[in-house]
Tab-separated table of C-alpha atoms in Angstrom:
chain	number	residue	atom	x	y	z
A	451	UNK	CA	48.261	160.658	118.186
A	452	UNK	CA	51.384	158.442	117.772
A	453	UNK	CA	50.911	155.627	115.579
A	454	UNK	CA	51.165	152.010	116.562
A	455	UNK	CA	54.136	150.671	115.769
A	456	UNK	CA	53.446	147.031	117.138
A	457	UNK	CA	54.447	144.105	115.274
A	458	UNK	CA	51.711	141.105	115.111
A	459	UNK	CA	53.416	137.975	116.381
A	460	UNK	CA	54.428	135.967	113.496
A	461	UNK	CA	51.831	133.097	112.934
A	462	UNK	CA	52.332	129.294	113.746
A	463	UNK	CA	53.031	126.793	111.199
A	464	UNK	CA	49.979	125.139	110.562
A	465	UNK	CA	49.288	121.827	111.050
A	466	UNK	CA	49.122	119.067	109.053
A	467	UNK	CA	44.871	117.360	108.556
A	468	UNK	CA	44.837	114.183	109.823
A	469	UNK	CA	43.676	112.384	106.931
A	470	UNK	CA	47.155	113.844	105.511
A	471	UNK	CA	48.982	111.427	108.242
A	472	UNK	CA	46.347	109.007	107.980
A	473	UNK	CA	47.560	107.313	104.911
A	474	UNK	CA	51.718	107.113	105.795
A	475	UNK	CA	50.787	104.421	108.969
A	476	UNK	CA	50.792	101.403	106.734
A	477	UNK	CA	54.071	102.121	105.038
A	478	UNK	CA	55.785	103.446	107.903
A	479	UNK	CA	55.031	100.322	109.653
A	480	UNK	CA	55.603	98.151	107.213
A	481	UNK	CA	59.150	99.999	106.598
A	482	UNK	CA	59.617	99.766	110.323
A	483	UNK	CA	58.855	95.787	110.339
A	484	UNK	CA	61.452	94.901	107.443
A	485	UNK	CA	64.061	97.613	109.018
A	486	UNK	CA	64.018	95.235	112.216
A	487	UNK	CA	64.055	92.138	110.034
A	488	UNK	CA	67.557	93.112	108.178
A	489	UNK	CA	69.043	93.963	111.340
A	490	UNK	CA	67.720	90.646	113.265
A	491	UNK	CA	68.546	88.509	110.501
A	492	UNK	CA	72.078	89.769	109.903
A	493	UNK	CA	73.218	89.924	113.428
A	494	UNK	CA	71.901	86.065	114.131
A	495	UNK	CA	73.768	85.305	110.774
A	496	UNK	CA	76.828	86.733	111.975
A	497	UNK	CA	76.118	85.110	115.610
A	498	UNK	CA	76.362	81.832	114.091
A	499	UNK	CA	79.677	82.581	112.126
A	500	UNK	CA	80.973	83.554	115.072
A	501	UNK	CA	80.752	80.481	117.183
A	502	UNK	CA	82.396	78.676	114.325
A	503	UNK	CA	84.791	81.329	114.365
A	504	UNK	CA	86.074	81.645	118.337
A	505	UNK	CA	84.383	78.304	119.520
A	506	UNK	CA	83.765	75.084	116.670
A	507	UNK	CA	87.093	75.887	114.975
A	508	UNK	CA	89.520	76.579	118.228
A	509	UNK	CA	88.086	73.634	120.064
A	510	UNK	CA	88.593	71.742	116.987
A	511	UNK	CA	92.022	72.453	116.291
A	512	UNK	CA	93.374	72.581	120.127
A	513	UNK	CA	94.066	76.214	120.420
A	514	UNK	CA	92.802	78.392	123.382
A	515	UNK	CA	89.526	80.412	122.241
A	516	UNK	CA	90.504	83.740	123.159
A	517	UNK	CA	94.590	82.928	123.222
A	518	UNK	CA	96.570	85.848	121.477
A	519	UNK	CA	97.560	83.247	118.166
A	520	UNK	CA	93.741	82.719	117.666
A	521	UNK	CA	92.456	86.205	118.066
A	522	UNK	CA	95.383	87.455	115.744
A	523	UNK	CA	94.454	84.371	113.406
A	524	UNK	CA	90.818	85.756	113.136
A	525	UNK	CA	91.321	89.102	112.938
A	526	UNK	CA	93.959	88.978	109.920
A	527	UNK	CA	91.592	86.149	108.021
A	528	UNK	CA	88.722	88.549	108.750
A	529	UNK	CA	90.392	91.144	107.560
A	530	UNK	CA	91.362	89.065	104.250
A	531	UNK	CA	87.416	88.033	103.691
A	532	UNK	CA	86.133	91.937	104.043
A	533	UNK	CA	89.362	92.802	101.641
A	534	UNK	CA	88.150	90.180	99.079
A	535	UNK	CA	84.472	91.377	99.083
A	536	UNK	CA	85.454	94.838	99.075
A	537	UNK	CA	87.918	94.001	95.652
A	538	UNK	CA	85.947	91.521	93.865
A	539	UNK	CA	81.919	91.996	95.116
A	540	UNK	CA	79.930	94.290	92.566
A	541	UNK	CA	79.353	97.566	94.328
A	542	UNK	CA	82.668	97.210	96.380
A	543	UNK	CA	80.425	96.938	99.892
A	544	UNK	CA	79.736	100.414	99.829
A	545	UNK	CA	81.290	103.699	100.253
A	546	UNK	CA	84.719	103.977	102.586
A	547	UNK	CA	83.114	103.217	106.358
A	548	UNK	CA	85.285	106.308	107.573
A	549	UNK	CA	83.088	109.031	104.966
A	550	UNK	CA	79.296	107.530	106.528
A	551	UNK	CA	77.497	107.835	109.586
A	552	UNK	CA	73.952	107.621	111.055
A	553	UNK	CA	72.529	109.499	107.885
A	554	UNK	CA	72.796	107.039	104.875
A	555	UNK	CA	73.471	108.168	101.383
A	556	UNK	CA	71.004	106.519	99.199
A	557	UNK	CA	73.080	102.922	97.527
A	558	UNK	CA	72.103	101.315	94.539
A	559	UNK	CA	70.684	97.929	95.485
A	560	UNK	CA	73.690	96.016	93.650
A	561	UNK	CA	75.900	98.009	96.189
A	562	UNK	CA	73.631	95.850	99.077
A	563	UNK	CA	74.948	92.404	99.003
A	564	UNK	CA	78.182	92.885	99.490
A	565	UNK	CA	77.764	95.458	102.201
A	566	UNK	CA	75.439	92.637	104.089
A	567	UNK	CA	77.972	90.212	103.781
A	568	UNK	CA	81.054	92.508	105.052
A	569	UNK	CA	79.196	93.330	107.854
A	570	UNK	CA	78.203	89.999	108.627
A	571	UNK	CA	82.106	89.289	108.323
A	572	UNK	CA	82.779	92.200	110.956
A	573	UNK	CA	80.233	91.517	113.579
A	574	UNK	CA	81.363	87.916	113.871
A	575	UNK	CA	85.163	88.122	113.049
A	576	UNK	CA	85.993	90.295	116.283
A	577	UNK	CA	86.746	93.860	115.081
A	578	UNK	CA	85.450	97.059	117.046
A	579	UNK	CA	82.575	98.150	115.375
A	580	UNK	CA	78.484	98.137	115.117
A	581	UNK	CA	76.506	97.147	112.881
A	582	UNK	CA	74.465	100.375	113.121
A	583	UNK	CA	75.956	102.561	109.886
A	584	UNK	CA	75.653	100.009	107.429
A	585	UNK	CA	72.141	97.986	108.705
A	586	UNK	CA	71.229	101.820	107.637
A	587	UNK	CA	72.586	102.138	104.588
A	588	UNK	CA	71.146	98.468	103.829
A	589	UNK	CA	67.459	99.915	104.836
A	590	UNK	CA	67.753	103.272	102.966
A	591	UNK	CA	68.572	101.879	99.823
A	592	UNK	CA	65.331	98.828	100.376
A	593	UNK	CA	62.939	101.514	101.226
A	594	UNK	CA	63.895	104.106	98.645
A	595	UNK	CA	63.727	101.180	95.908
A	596	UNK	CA	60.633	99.509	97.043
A	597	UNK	CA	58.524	102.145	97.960
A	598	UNK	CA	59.390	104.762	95.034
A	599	UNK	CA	58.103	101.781	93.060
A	600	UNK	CA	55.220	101.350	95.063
A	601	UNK	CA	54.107	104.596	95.309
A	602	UNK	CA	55.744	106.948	92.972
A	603	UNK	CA	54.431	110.251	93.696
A	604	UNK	CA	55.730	109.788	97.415
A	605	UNK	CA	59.439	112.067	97.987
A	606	UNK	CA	62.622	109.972	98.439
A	607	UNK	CA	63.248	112.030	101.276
A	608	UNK	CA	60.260	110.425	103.006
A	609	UNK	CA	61.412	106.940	102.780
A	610	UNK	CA	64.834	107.701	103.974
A	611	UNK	CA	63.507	108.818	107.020
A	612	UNK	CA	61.190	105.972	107.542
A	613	UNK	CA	63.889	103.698	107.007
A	614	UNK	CA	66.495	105.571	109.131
A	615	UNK	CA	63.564	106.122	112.286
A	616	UNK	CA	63.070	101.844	112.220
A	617	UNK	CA	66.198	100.518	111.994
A	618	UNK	CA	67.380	103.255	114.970
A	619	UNK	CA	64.233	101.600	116.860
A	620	UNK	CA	64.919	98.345	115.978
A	621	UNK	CA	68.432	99.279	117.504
A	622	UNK	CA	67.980	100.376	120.816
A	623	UNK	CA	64.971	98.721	121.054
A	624	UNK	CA	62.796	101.688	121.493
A	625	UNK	CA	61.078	104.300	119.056
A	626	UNK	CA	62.452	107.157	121.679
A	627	UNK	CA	66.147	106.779	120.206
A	628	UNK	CA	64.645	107.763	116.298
A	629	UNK	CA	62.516	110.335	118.021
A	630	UNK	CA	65.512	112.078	119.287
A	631	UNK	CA	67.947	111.958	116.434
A	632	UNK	CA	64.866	113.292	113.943
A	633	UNK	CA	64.069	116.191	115.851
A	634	UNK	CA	67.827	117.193	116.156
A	635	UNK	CA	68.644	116.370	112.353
A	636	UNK	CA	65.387	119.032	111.799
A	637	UNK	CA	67.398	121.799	113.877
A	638	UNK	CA	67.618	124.403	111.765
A	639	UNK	CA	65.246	123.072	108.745
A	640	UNK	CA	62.220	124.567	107.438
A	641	UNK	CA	59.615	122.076	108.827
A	642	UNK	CA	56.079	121.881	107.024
A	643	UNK	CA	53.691	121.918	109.568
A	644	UNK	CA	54.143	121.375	113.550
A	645	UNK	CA	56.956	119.235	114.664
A	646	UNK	CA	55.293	116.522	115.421
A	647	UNK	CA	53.990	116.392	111.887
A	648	UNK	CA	56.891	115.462	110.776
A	649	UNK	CA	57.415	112.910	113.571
A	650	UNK	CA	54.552	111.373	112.803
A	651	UNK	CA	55.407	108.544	110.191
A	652	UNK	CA	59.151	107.897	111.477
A	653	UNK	CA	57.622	107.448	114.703
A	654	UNK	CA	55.196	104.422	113.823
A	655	UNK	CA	58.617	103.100	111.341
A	656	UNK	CA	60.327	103.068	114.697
A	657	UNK	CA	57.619	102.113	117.050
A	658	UNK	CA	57.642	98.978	114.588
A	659	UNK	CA	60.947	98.251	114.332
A	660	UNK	CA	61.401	98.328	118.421
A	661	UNK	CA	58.411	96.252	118.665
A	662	UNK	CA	59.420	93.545	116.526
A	663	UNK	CA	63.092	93.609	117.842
A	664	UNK	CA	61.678	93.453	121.291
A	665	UNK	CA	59.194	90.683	120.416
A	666	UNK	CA	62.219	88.393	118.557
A	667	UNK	CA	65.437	89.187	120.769
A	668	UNK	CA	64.296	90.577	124.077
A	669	UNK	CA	66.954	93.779	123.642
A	670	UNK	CA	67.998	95.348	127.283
A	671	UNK	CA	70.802	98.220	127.573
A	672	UNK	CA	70.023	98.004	131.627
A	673	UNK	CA	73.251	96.992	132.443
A	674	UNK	CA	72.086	95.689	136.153
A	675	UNK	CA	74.462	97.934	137.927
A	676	UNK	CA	74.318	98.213	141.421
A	677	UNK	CA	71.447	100.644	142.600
A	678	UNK	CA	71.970	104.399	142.427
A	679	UNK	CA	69.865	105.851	144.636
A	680	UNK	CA	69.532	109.555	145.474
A	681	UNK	CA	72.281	111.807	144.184
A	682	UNK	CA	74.369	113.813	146.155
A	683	UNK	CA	77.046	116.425	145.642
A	684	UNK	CA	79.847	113.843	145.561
A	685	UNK	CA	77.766	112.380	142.288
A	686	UNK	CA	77.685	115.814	141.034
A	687	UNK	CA	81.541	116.298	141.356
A	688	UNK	CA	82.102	112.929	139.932
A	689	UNK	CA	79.511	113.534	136.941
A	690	UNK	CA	81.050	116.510	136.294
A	691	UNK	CA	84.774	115.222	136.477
A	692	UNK	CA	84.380	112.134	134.269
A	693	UNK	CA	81.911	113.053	131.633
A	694	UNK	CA	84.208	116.047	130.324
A	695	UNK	CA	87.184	113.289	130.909
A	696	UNK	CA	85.092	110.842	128.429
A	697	UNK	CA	84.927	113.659	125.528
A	698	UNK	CA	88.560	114.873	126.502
A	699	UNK	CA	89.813	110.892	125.536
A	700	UNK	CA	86.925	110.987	122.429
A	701	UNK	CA	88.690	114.184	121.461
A	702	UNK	CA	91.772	112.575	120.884
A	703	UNK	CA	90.746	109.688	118.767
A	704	UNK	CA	88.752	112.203	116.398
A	705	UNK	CA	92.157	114.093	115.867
A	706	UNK	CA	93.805	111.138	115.449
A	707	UNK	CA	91.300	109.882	112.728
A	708	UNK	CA	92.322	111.679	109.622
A	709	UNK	CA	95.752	110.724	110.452
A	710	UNK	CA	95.340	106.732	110.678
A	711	UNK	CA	93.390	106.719	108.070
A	712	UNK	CA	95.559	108.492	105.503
A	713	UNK	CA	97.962	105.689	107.005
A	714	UNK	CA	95.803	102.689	105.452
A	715	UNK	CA	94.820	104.275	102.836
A	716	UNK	CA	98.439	104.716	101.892
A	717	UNK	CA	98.405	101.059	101.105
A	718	UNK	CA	95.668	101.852	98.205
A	719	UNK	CA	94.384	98.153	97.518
A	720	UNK	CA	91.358	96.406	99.960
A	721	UNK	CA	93.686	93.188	100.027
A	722	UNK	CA	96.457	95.215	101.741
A	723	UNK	CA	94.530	97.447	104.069
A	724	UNK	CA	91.994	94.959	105.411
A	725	UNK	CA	93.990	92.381	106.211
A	726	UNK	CA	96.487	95.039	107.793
A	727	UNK	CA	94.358	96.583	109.879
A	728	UNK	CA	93.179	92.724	110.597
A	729	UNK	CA	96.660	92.232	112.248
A	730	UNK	CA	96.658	95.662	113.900
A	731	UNK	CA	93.731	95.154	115.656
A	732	UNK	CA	95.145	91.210	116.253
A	733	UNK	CA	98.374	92.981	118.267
A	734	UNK	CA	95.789	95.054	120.303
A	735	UNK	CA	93.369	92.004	121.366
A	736	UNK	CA	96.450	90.798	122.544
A	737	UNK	CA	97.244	93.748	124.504
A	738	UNK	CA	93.434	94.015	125.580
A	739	UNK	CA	91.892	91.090	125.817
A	740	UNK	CA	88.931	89.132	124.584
A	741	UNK	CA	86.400	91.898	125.869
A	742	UNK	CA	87.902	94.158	123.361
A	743	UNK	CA	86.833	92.223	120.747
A	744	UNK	CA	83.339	92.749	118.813
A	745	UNK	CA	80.488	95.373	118.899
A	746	UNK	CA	81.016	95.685	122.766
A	747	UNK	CA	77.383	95.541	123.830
A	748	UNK	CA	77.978	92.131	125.384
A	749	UNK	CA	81.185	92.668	127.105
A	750	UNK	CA	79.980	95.693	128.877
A	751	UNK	CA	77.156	93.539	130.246
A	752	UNK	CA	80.323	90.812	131.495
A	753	UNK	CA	81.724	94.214	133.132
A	754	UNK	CA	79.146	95.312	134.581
A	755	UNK	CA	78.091	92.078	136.399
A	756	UNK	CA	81.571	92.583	138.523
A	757	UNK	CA	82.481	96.039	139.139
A	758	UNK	CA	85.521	95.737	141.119
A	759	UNK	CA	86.361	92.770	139.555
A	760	UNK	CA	89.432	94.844	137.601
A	761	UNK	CA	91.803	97.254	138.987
A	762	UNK	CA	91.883	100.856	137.221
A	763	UNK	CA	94.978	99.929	135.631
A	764	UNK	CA	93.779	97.029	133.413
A	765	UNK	CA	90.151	99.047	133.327
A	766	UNK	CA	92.807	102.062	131.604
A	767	UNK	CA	94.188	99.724	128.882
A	768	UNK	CA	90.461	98.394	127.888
A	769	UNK	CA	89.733	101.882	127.506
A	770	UNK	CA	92.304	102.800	125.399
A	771	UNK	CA	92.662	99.425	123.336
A	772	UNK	CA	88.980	99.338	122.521
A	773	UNK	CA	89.456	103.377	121.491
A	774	UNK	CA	92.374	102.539	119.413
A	775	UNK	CA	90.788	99.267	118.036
A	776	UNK	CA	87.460	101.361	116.917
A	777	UNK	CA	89.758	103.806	115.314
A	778	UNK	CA	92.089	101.111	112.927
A	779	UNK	CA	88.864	99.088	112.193
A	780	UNK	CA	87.033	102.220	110.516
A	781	UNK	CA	90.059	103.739	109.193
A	782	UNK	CA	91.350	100.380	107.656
A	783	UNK	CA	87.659	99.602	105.887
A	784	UNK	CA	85.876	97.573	107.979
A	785	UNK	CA	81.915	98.129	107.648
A	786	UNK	CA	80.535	99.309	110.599
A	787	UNK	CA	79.405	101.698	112.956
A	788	UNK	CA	81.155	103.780	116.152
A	789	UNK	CA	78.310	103.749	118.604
A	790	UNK	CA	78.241	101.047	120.527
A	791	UNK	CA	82.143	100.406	120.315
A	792	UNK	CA	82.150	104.049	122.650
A	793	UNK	CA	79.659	102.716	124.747
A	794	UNK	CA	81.966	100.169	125.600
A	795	UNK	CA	85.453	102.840	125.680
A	796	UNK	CA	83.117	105.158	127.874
A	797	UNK	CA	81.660	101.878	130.478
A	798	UNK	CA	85.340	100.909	131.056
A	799	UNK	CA	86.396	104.506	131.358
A	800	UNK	CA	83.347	104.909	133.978
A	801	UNK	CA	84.548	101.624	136.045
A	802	UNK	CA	88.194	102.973	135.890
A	803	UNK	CA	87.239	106.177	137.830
A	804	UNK	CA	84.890	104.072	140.133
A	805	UNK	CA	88.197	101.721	140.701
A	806	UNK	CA	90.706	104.783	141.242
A	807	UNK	CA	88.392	106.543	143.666
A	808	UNK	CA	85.454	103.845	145.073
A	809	UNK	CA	83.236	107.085	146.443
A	810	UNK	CA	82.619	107.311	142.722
A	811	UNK	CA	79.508	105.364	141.975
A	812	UNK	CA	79.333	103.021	139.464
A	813	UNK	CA	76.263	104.288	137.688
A	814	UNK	CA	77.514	107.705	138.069
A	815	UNK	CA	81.109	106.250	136.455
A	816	UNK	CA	79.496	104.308	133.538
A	817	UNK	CA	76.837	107.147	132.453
A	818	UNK	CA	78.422	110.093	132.488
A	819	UNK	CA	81.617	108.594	130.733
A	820	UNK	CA	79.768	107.078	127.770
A	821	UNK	CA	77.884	110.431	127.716
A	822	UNK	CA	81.111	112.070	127.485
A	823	UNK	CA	82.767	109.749	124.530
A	824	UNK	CA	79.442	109.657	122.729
A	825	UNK	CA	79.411	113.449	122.282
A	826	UNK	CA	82.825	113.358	121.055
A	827	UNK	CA	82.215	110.529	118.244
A	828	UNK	CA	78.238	111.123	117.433
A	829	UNK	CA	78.009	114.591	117.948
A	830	UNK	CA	74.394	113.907	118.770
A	831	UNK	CA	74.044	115.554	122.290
A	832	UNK	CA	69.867	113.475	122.256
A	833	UNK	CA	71.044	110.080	121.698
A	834	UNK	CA	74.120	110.595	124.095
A	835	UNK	CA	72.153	111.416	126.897
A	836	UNK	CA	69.564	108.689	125.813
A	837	UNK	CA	72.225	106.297	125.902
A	838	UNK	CA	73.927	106.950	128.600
A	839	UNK	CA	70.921	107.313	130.832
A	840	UNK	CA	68.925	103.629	129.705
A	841	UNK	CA	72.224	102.027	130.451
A	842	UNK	CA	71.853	102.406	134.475
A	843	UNK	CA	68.065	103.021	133.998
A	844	UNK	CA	67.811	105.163	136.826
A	845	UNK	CA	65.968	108.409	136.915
A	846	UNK	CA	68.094	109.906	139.619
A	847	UNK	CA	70.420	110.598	137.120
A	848	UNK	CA	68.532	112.633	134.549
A	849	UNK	CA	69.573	115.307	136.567
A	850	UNK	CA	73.422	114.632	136.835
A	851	UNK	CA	73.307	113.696	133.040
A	852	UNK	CA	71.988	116.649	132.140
A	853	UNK	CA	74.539	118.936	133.815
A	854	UNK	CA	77.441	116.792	132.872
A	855	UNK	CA	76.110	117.344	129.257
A	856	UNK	CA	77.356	121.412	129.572
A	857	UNK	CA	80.944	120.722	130.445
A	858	UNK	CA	81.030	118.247	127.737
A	859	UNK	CA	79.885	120.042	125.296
A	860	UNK	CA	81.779	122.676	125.228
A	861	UNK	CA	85.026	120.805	124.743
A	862	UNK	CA	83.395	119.026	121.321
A	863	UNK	CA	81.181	121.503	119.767
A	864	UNK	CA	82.782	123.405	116.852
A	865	UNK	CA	85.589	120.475	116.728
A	866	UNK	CA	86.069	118.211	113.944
A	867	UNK	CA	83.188	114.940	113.688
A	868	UNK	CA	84.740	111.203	113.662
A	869	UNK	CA	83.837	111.374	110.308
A	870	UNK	CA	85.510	112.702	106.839
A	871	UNK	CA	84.350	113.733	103.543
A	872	UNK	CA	84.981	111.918	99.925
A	873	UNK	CA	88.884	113.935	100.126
A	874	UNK	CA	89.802	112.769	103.068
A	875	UNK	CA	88.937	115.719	105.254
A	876	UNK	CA	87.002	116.346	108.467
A	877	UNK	CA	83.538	117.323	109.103
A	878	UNK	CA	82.942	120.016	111.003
């Protein structure tokens, strides 16, 4: 009688006891609370320094608010207040802005003050970046400190995660975000227990964080676009077309990246590069205009309310100023983060194609090309889609999202990240 040579399916991970998650729900909310708190309290800091900046201080002296002297004015002197924090702070505002990303090495907390203070500088002063990489880095370092002296026996790991899941909440405004860029960061990691196991604790950090964001500010990525609708096959074409377009353009700045910044760093000293890349970016406002200024989150809203209120030609050099500015601004050693300045290079990329051919929707424009140049600088193929989808908060276009994803993908995955190591390499 032949023998049975059938394999028992291997056994499920187990899952964790409930009084095992029980006891993280107080810290993880509490994490989740303070994670919103930095991030609140920073960007209103840096709201009022910049309506001294580009409204109290031009009105004051005579001089147009968003006239090409001014902008160059505050870009140079903002580079020449990061420069002098980076030089002369203890803890030199953290580690060069071009080496981080979402996933914060843990800073010593005389490293935080100065990193607070040049990101306050950069979200008020004009340059093209977020304030999502170092509110991070700021959180990481609070949580690991606090809580590994609260509770010793607890793993570092855990509070980076905490940390990381509420201030991503606290940023969009939602826990979903976190939940998405957890689960892909575990890809490939031996998880104890069932997925949502893990999940468990980061989730309540970021339900917190969105909660009390939500409850203070009133956040909304809906950008109000005119409705959507059902999708057709022209959507599908267009999806298709402009998405892959978005990580084609996003391509280019990520080859470009170890390249500019070898150029800054070149000049070795803070008080050179700072303030160069201050006037750099000054030339480009120039070129671009006032919308190309700042984080981009409120710009894209100003674009969004008129459509057709640019032709494709001055929607084209938006797209490729604000691309250019996000590129000198991290390369030159401004603190901050690449998200939302490529929501804003992938919305005016979207309108472009909607003002070169109208048949292409605006919703279908805006999505699928921030999907496109988010998958080129994140890498994170969750939070792109996430992204790009709560920005036209439509669900017809799960479906064209999705499918634009594929084509998109394959022209980043494999490629060098927007991001380098400690010698000036890429990250693959």
């Amino acid at each position: 009688m032949a023998q049975d040579r059938t394999q028992p399916a291997p056994a499920a991970a187990p899952a964790t006891a409930a009084r095992t998650l029980l006891p993280t729900i107080v810290p993880a909310l509490l994490v989740g609370v303070v994670t919103s708190l930095v991030l609140l309290g920073v960007s209103a800091a840096a709201e009022e320094l910049q309506d001294v900046l580009w409204q109290t201080l031009p009105d004051a002296v005579g001089v147009g608010r968003y006239s090409a002297l001014w902008m160059f004015t505050v870009l140079v002197a903002t580079g020449v207040a990061v420069g002098l924090v980076v030089w002369k702070v203890p803890g030199h505002a953290g580690p060069d802005p071009a080496t981080t990303g979402l996933e914060a090495p843990v800073l010593p907390p005389a490293v935080l003050p100065g990193l607070l203070l040049a990101t306050a500088f950069v979200l008020a002063g004009g340059p093209s970046l977020g304030p999502e990489n170092p509110i991070i880095a700021v959180n990481v370092a609070l949580a690991v400190w606090l809580g590994t002296r609260a509770f010793p026996r607890a793993p570092q790991r855990g509070w980076v995660a905490l940390a990381e899941a509420g201030t991503i909440g606290a940023l969009f405004g939602t826990p979903v975000a976190a939940a998405l860029v957890i689960s892909e960061a575990l890809t490939g990691q031996r998880v104890k227990g069932q997925l949502w196991d893990s999940l468990f604790a980061p989730l309540a950090a970021a339900g917190a964080g969105a909660l009390t964001t939500t409850l203070v500010s009133e956040p909304s990525f809906d950008l109000h676009l005119p409705p959507f609708g059902r999708p057709g096959w022209g959507d599908l074409l267009a999806s298709l077309v402009v998405a892959p377009a978005g990580a084609l353009l996003g391509m280019c700045a990520v080859y470009a990246f170890p390249f500019v910044h070898r150029a800054f760093r070149r000049l070795r000293h803070p008080m050179l590069m700072l303030p160069a890349g201050g006037a750099v970016l000054g030339g480009l406002a120039a070129l671009g205009g006032h919308l190309t200024l700042f984080k981009g989150l409120d710009e894209i809203a100003e674009l969004a309310r008129d459509p057709d209120g640019w032709t494709a030609g001055e929607f084209a050099t938006m797209t490729v100023v604000k691309l250019a500015a996000l590129l000198v601004a991290t390369c030159s050693g401004f603190r901050g983060g690449r998200i939302f300045p490529a929501v804003f290079v992938g919305t005016a990329l979207g309108l472009c194609a909607h003002a070169l051919v109208p048949a292409v929707h605006p919703a279908v424009g805006v999505s699928a090309g921030v999907l496109g140049l988010l998958l080129a600088v994140t890498r994170q193929g969750w939070v792109s889609l996430f992204v790009a989808a709560v920005l036209v908060a439509d669900s017809g276009m799960l479906t064209l999202l999705c499918l634009a994803t594929l084509p998109a993908w394959l022209l980043v995955t494999g490629r060098p990240h927007m991001q380098l190591r400690a010698d000036g390499t890429a990250v693959r």
